[in-house]
CSV table of C-alpha atoms and ligand atoms in Angstrom, one decimal:
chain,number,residue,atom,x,y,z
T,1,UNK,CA,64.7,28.1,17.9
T,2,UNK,CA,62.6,29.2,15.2
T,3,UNK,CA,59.3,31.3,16.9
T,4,UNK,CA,55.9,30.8,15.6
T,5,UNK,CA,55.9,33.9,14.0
T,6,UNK,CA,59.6,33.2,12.1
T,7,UNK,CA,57.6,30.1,11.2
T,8,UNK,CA,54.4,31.7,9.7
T,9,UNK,CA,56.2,34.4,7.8
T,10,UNK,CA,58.6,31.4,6.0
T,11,UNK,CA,55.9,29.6,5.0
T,12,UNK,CA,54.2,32.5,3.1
T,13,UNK,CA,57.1,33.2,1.8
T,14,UNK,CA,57.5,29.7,0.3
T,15,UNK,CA,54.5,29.5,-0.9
T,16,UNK,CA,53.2,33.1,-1.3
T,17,UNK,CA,54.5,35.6,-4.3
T,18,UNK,CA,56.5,38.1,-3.1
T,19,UNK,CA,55.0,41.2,-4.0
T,20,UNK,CA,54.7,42.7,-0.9
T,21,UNK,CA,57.4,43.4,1.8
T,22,UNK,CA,55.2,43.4,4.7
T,23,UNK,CA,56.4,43.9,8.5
T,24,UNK,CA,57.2,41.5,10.2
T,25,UNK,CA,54.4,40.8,12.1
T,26,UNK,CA,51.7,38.2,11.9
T,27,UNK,CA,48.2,39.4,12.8
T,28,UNK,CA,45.2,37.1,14.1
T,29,UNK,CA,42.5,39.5,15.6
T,30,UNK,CA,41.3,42.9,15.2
T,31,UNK,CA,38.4,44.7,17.1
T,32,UNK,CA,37.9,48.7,16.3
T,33,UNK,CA,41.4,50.4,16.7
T,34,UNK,CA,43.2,47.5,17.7
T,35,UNK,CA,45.4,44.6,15.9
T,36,UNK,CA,46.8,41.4,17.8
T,37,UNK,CA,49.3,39.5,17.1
T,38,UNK,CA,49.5,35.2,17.4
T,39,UNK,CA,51.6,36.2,20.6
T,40,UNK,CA,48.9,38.3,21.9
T,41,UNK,CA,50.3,41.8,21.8
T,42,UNK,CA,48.0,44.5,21.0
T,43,UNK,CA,49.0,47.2,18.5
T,44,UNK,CA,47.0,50.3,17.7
T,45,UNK,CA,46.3,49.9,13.3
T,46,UNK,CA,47.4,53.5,11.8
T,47,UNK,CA,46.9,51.9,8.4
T,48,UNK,CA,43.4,50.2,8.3
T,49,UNK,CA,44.9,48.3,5.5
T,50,UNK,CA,45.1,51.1,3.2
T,51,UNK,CA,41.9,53.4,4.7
T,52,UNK,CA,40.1,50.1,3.7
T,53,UNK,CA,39.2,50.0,7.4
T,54,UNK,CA,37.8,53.1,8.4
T,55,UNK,CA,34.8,51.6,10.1
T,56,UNK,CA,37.6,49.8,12.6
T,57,UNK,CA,37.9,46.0,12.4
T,58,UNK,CA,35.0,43.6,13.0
T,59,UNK,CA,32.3,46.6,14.0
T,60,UNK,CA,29.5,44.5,15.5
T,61,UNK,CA,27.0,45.9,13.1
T,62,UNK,CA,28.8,44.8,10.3
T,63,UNK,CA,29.2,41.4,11.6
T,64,UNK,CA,25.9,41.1,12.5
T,65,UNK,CA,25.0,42.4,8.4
T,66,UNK,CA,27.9,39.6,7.1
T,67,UNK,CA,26.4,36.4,8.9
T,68,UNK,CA,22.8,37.2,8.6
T,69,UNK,CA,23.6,38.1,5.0
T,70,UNK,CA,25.8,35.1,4.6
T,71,UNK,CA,22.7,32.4,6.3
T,72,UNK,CA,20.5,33.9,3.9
T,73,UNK,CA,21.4,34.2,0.5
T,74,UNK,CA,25.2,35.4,-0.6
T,75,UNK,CA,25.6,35.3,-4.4
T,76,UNK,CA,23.4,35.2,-7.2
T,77,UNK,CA,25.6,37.2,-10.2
T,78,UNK,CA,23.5,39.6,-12.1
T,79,UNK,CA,21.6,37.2,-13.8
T,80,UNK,CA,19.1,37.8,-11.4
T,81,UNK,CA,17.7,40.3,-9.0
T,82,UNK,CA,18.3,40.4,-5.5
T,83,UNK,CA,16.3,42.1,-2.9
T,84,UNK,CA,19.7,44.0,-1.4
T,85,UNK,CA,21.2,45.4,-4.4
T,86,UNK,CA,19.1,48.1,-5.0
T,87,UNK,CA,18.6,49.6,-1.4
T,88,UNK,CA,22.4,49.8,-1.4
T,89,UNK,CA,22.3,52.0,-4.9
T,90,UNK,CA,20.0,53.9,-3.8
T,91,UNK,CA,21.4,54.7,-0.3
T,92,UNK,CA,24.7,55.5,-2.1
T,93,UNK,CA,23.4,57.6,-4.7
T,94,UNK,CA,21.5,59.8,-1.9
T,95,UNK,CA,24.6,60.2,0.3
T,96,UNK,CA,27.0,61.3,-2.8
T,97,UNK,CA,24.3,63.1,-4.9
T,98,UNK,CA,25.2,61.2,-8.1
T,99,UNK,CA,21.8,59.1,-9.9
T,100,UNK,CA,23.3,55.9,-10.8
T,101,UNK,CA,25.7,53.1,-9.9
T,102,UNK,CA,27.5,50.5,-11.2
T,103,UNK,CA,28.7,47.6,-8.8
T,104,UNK,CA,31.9,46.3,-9.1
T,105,UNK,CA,34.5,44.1,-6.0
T,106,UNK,CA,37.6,46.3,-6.2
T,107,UNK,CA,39.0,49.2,-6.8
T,108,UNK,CA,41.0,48.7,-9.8
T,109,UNK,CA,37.6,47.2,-11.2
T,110,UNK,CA,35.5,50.7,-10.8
T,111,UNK,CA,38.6,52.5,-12.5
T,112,UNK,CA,38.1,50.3,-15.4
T,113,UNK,CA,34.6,50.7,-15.3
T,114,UNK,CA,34.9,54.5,-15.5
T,115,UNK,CA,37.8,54.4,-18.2
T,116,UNK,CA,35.1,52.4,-20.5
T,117,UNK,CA,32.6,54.4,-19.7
T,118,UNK,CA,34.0,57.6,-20.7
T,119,UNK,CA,35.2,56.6,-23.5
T,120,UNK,CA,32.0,55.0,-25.1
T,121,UNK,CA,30.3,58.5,-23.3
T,122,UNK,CA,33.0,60.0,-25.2
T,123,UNK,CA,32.0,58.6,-28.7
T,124,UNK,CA,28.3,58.2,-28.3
T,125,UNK,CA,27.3,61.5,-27.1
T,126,UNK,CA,30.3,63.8,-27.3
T,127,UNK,CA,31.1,62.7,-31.1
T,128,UNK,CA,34.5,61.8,-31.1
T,129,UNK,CA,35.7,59.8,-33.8
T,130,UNK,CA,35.8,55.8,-33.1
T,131,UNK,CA,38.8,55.0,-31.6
T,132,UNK,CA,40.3,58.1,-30.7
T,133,UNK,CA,39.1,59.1,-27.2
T,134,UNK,CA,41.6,60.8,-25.2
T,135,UNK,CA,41.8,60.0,-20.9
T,136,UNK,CA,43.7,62.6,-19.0
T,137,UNK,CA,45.4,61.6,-15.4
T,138,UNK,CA,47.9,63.1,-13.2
T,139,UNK,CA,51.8,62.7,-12.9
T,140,UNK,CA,52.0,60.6,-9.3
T,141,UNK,CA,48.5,59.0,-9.5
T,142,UNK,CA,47.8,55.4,-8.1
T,143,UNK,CA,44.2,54.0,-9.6
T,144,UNK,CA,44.8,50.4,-9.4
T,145,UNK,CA,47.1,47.7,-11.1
T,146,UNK,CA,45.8,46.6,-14.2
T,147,UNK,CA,48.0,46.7,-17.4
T,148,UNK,CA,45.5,49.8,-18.6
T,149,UNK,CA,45.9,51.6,-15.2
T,150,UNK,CA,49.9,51.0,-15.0
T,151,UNK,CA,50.4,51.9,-18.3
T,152,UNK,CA,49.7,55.7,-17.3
T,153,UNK,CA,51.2,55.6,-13.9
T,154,UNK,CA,54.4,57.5,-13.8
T,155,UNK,CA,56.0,55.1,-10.9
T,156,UNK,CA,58.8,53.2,-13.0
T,157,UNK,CA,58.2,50.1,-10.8
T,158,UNK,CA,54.4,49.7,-11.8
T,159,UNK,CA,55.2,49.1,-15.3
T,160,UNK,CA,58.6,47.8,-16.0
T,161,UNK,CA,58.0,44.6,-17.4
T,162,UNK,CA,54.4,45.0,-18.1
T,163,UNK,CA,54.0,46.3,-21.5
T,164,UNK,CA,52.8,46.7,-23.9
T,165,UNK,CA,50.0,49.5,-22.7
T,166,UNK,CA,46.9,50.8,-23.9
T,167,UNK,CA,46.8,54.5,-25.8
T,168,UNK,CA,45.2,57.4,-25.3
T,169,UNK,CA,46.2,58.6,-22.1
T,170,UNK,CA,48.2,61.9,-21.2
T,171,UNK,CA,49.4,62.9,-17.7
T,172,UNK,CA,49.6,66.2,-16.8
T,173,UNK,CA,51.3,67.7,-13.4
T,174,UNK,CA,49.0,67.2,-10.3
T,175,UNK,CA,47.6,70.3,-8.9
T,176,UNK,CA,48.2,72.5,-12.0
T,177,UNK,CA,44.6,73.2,-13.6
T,178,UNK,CA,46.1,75.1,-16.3
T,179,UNK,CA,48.0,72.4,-17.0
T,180,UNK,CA,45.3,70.2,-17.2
T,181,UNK,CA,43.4,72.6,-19.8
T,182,UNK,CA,46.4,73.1,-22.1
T,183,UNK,CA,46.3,69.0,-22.4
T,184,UNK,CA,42.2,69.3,-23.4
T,185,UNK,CA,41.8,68.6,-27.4
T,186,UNK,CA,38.4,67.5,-29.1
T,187,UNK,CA,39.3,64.2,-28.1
T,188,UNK,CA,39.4,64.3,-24.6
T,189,UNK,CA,36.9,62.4,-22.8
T,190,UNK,CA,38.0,62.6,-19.1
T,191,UNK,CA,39.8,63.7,-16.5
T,192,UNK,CA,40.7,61.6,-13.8
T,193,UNK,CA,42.0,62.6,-10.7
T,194,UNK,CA,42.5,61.8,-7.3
T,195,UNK,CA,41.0,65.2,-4.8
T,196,UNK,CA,44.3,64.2,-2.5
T,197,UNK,CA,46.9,61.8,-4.0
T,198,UNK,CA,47.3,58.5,-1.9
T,199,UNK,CA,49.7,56.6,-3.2
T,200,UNK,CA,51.5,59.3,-4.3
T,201,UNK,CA,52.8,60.3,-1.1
T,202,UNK,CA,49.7,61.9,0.6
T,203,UNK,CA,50.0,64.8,-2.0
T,204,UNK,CA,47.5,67.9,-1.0
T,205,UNK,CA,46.8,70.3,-4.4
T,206,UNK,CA,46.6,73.7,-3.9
T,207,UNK,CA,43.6,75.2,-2.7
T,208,UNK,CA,40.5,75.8,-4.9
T,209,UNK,CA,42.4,73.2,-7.6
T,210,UNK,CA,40.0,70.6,-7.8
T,211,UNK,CA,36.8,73.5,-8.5
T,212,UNK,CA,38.7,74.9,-11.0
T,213,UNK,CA,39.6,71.4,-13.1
T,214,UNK,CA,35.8,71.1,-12.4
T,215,UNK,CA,35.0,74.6,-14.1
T,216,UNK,CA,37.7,73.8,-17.4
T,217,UNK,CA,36.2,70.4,-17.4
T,218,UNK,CA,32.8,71.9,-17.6
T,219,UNK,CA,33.7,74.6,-20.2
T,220,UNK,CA,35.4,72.3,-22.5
T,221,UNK,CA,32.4,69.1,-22.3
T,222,UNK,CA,35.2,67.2,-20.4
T,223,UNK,CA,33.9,64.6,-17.7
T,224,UNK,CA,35.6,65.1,-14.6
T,225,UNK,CA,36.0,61.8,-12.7
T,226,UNK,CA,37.3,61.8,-8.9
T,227,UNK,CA,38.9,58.4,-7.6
T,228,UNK,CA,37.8,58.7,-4.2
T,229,UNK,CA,38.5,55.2,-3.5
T,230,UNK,CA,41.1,55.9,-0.7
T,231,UNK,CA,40.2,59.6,0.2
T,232,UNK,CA,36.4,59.1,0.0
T,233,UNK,CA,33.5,58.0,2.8
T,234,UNK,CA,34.4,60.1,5.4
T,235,UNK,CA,38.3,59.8,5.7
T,236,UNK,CA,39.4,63.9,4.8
T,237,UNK,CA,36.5,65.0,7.3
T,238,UNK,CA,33.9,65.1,4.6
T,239,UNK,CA,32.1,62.1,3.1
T,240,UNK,CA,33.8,63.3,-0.2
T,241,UNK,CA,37.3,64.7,-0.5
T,242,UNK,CA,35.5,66.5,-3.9
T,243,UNK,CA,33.0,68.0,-1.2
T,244,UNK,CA,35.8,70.6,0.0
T,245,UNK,CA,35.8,72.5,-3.0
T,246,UNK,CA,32.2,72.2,-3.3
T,247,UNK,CA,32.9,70.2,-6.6
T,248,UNK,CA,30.2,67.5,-7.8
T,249,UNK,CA,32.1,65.7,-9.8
T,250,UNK,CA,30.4,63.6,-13.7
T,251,UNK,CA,32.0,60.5,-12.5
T,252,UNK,CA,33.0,59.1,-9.2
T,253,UNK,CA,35.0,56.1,-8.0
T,254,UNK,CA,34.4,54.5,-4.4
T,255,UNK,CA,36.3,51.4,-3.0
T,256,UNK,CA,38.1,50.5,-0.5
T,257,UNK,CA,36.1,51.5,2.8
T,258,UNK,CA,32.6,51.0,0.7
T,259,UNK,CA,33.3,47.2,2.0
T,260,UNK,CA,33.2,48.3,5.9
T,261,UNK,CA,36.3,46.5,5.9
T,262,UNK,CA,34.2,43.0,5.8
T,263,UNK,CA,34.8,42.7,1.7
T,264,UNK,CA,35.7,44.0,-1.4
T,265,UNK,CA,33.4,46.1,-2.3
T,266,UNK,CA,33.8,49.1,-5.3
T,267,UNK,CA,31.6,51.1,-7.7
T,268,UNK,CA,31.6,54.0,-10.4
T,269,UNK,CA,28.8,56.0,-10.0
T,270,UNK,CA,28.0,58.5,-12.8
T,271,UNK,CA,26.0,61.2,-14.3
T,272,UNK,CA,22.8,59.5,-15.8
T,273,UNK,CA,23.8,60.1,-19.5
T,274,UNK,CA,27.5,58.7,-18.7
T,275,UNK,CA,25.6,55.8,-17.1
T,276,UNK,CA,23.1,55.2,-20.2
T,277,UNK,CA,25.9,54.2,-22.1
T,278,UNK,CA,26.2,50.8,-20.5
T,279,UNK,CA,23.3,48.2,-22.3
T,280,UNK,CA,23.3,45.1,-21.7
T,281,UNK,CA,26.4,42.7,-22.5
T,282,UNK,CA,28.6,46.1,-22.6
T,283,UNK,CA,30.1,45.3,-18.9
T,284,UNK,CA,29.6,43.1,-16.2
T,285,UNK,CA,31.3,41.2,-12.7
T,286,UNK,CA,29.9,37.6,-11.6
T,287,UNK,CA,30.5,39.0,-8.0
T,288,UNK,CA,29.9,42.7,-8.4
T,289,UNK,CA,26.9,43.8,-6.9
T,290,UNK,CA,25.9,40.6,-5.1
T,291,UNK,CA,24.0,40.4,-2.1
T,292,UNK,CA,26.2,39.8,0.5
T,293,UNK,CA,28.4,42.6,-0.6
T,294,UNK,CA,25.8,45.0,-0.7
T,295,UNK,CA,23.8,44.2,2.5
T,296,UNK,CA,27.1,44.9,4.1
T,297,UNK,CA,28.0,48.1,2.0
T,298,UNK,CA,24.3,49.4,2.9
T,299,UNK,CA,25.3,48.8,6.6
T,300,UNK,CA,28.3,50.3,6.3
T,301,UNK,CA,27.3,53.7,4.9
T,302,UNK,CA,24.3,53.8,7.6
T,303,UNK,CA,27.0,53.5,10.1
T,304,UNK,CA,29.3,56.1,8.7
T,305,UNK,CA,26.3,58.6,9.1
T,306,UNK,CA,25.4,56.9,12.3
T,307,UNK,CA,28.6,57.8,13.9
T,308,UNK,CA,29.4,60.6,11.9
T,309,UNK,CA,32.7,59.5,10.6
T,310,UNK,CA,33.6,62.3,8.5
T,311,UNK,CA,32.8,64.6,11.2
T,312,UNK,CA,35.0,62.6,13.5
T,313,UNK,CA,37.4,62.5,11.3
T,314,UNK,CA,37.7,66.3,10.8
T,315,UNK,CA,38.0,67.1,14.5
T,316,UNK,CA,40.3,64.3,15.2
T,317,UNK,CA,42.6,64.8,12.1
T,318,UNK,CA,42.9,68.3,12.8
T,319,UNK,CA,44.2,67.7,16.6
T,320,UNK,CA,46.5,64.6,15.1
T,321,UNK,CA,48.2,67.1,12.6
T,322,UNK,CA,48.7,69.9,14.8
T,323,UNK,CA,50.6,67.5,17.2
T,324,UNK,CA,52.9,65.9,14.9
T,325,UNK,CA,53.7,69.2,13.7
T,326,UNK,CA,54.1,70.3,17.1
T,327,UNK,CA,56.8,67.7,17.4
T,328,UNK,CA,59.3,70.2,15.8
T,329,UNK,CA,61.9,66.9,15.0
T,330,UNK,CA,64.5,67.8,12.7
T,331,UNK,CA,64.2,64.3,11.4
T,332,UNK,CA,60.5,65.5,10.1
T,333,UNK,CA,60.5,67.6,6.6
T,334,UNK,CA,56.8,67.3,6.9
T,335,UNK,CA,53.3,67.1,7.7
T,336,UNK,CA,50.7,67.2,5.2
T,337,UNK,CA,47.1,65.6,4.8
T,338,UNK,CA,43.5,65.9,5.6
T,339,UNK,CA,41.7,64.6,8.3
T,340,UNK,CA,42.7,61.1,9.2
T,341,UNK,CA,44.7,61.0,5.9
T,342,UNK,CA,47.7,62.1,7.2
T,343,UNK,CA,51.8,61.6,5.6
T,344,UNK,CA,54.7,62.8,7.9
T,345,UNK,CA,58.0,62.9,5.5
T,346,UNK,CA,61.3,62.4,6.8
T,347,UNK,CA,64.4,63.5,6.3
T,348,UNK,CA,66.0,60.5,4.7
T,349,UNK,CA,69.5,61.5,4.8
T,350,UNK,CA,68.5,61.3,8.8
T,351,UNK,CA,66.4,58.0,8.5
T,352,UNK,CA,64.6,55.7,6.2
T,353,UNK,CA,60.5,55.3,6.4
T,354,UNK,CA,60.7,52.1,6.8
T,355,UNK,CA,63.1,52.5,9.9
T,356,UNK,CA,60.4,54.5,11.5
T,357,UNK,CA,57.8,51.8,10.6
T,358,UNK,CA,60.1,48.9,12.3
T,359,UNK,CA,60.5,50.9,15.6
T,360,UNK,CA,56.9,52.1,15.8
T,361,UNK,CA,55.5,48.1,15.5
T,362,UNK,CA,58.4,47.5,18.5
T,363,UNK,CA,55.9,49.7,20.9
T,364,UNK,CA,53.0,48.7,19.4
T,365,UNK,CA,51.9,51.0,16.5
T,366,UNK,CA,51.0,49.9,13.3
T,367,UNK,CA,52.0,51.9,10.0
T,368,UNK,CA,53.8,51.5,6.5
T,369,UNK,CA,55.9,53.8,4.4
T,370,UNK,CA,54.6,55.0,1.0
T,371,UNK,CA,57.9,55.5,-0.9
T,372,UNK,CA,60.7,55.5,1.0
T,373,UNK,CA,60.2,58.8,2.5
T,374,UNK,CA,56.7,59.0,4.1
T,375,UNK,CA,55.2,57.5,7.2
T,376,UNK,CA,51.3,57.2,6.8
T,377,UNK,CA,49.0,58.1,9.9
T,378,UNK,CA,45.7,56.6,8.7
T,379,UNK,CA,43.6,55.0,11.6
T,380,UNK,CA,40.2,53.6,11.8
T,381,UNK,CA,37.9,57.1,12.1
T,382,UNK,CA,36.3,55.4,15.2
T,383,UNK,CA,39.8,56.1,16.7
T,384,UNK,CA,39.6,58.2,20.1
T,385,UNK,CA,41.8,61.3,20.9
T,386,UNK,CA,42.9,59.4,23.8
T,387,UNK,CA,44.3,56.6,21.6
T,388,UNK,CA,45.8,59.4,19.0
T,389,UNK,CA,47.7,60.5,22.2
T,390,UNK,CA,49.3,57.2,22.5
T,391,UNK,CA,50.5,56.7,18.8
T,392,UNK,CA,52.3,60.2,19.2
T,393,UNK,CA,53.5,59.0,22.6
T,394,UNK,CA,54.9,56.1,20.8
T,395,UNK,CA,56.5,58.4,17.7
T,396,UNK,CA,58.0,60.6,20.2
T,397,UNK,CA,60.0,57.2,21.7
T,398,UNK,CA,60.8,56.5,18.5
T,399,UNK,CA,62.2,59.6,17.1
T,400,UNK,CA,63.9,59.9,20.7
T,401,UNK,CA,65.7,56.7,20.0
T,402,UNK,CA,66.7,57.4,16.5
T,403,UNK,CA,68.2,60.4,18.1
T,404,UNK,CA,65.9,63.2,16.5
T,405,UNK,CA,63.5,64.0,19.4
F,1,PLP,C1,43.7,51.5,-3.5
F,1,PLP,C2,43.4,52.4,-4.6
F,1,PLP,C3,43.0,51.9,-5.9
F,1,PLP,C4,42.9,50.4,-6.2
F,1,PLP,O1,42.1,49.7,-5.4
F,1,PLP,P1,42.2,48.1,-5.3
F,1,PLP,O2,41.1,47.6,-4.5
F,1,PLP,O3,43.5,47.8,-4.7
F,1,PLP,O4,42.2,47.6,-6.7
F,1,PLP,C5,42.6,52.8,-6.9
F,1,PLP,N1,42.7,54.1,-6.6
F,1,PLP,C6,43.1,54.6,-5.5
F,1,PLP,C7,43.1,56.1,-5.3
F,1,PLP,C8,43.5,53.8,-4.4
F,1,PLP,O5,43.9,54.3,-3.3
């Protein structure tokens, strides 16, 4: 007897591409916290599909913003003006303390709206010579998966198979600032850098890291650009992860959660004379910036302030953290995050990642290893202590039945 759910996973995987190796679980409903599955079990969502979902699933005020949004008028393109666009800029320009946006859908899309953007900022106003711009990143980033952005990842995977890739682009080791400044010549335009590495593992630089890449950037007429796409609105217990080293940064990439979980939604907001480089023609997205988007985006950051997410998210992440630590399991190398952005490591001479994942969906917690090593504990921020106390209840069966309790 094949179940439903054998039967739904087959036929994605005829028909689907298989880049992704997803549980297996097939989801149909979601409300805050909570995931169900087409046999009605409930799980508690420690992913939110990537911190995509920090506003937990299908919050009524963003429903209510989608379908009245969606009745009234959904997509122009930027041909035209809508009456939504700007009230979203604006709000997100007050709330980060940069002056202008650009609109894009995801997050891949602001990277590459940033990359150009420094670059022209780079040749316009900083007088380097045409076509010789230099981009800095960081060893174990993640900004997306375009050929450009894949071609300076330094994950194997991402780019076997892909090139040829696009120059000018060094990496230097994350969370080494002198590092960063030895790699500065007259060419270099930017430096861009995740505040907490994602991707990467959940990777927290040492303290004071980011100010000081702020202070070389400044010294040396070096735009600084945070990716805040994962780490941003709220999820490290501030609205941004750049806020914790009191760092403003030139250039600054939202995604991911900027959609309320509702839609993809992404921008690059900039200093005004990185923006000014932009004129008409330069750049552009048919769906970037359209109305429905950004009457939901608008929503979204209201309710982030509304319900004080980042605040949430530092008192709840704190409590989260101390408790898997306090789990002492030799199977556990480590705990490491900020806020809800949290990465336990195991051992994985003891177990696999994935292992862990398998057994925590079995009693009804949702997560996914990054690498094979690290189990990620992101949750919607609407999450309660209460339900925190049952995902650890849940780990503790699980490492109890793997035999490292
Ligand atoms: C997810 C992510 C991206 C890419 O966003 P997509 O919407 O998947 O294109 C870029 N940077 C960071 C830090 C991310 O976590």
């Amino acid at each position: 007897m094949v179940t439903k759910t054998e039967a739904i996973i087959e036929q994605e995987s005829r028909y689907c591409a298989q880049n992704y190796h997803p549980l297996p679980v097939v989801l149909v409903k979601g409300e805050g916290v909570y995931v169900w599955d087409e046999g009605g079990n409930r799980y508690l969502d420690m992913m939110s599909a990537y911190s995509a979902v920090s506003h937990g699933h299908s919050h009524p005020r963003l429903v209510r913003a989608l379908t009245e949004q969606a009745q009234r008028l959904a997509i122009v393109s930027r041909a035209f003006h809508s009456d939504r666009l700007a009230p979203f800029l604006e709000k997100a320009c007050a709330m980060t303390g940069l002056p202008m946006a650009l609109p894009m859908n995801t997050g891949a899309e602001a990277v590459e709206t940033a990359l150009k953007a420094a670059r022209k900022w780079a040749y316009e106003v900083k007088g380097v010579a045409d076509n010789r711009a230099e981009i800095i990143v960081c060893d174990g980033n993640f900004h997306g998966r375009t050929i450009a952005i894949v071609g300076f990842s330094s994950e194997e995977q991402y780019k076997r198979g892909f090139g040829p890739f696009a120059p000018g682009f060094k990496s230097v080791s994350f969370g080494d600032a002198d590092a960063l400044e030895a790699a500065i010549t007259p060419n270099t335009a930017a430096f861009l850098v995740e505040p907490i590495q994602g991707e990467g593992g959940i990777i927290v630089p040492p303290e004071g890291y980011l100010a000081r890449c702020a202070e070389i950037c400044r010294r040396h007429n070096v735009l600084l650009i945070c990716d805040e796409i994962q780490v941003g609105l709220g999820r490290t217990g501030r609205l941004l992860a750049s806020a914790h080293d009191d760092v403003v940064p030139d250039g600054l990439i939202l995604g991911k959660a900027l959609g309320g979980g509702m839609l993809a939604v992404s921008m690059f907001l900039a200093r005004r004379d990185v923006m000014a480089v932009y004129r008409p023609g330069d750049h552009g997205s048919t769906f970037g910036g359209n109305p429905l988007s950004a009457a939901v985006a608008l929503e979204g950051l209201q309710v982030i302030e509304d319900e004080d997410l980042a605040g949430r998210a530092a008192e709840l992440g704190e409590y989260f953290m101390a408790q898997l630590r306090a789990l002492n399991s030799p199977m556990i190398v480590e705990v490491r995050g900020r806020g809800l952005l949290i990465g336990v490591e195991f051992d994985p001479a003891k177990v696999a990642a994935r292992t862990v994942c398998e057994r925590l969906m079995q009693r009804g917690v949702l997560s996914k290893e990054t690498h094979e090593t690290v189990v990620r504990f992101a949750p919607p921020l609407v999450i309660t202590r209460a339900q925190i106390d049952d995902a650890l209840a849940a780990l503790r069966e699980v490492l109890q039945s793997l035999g490292g309790g």
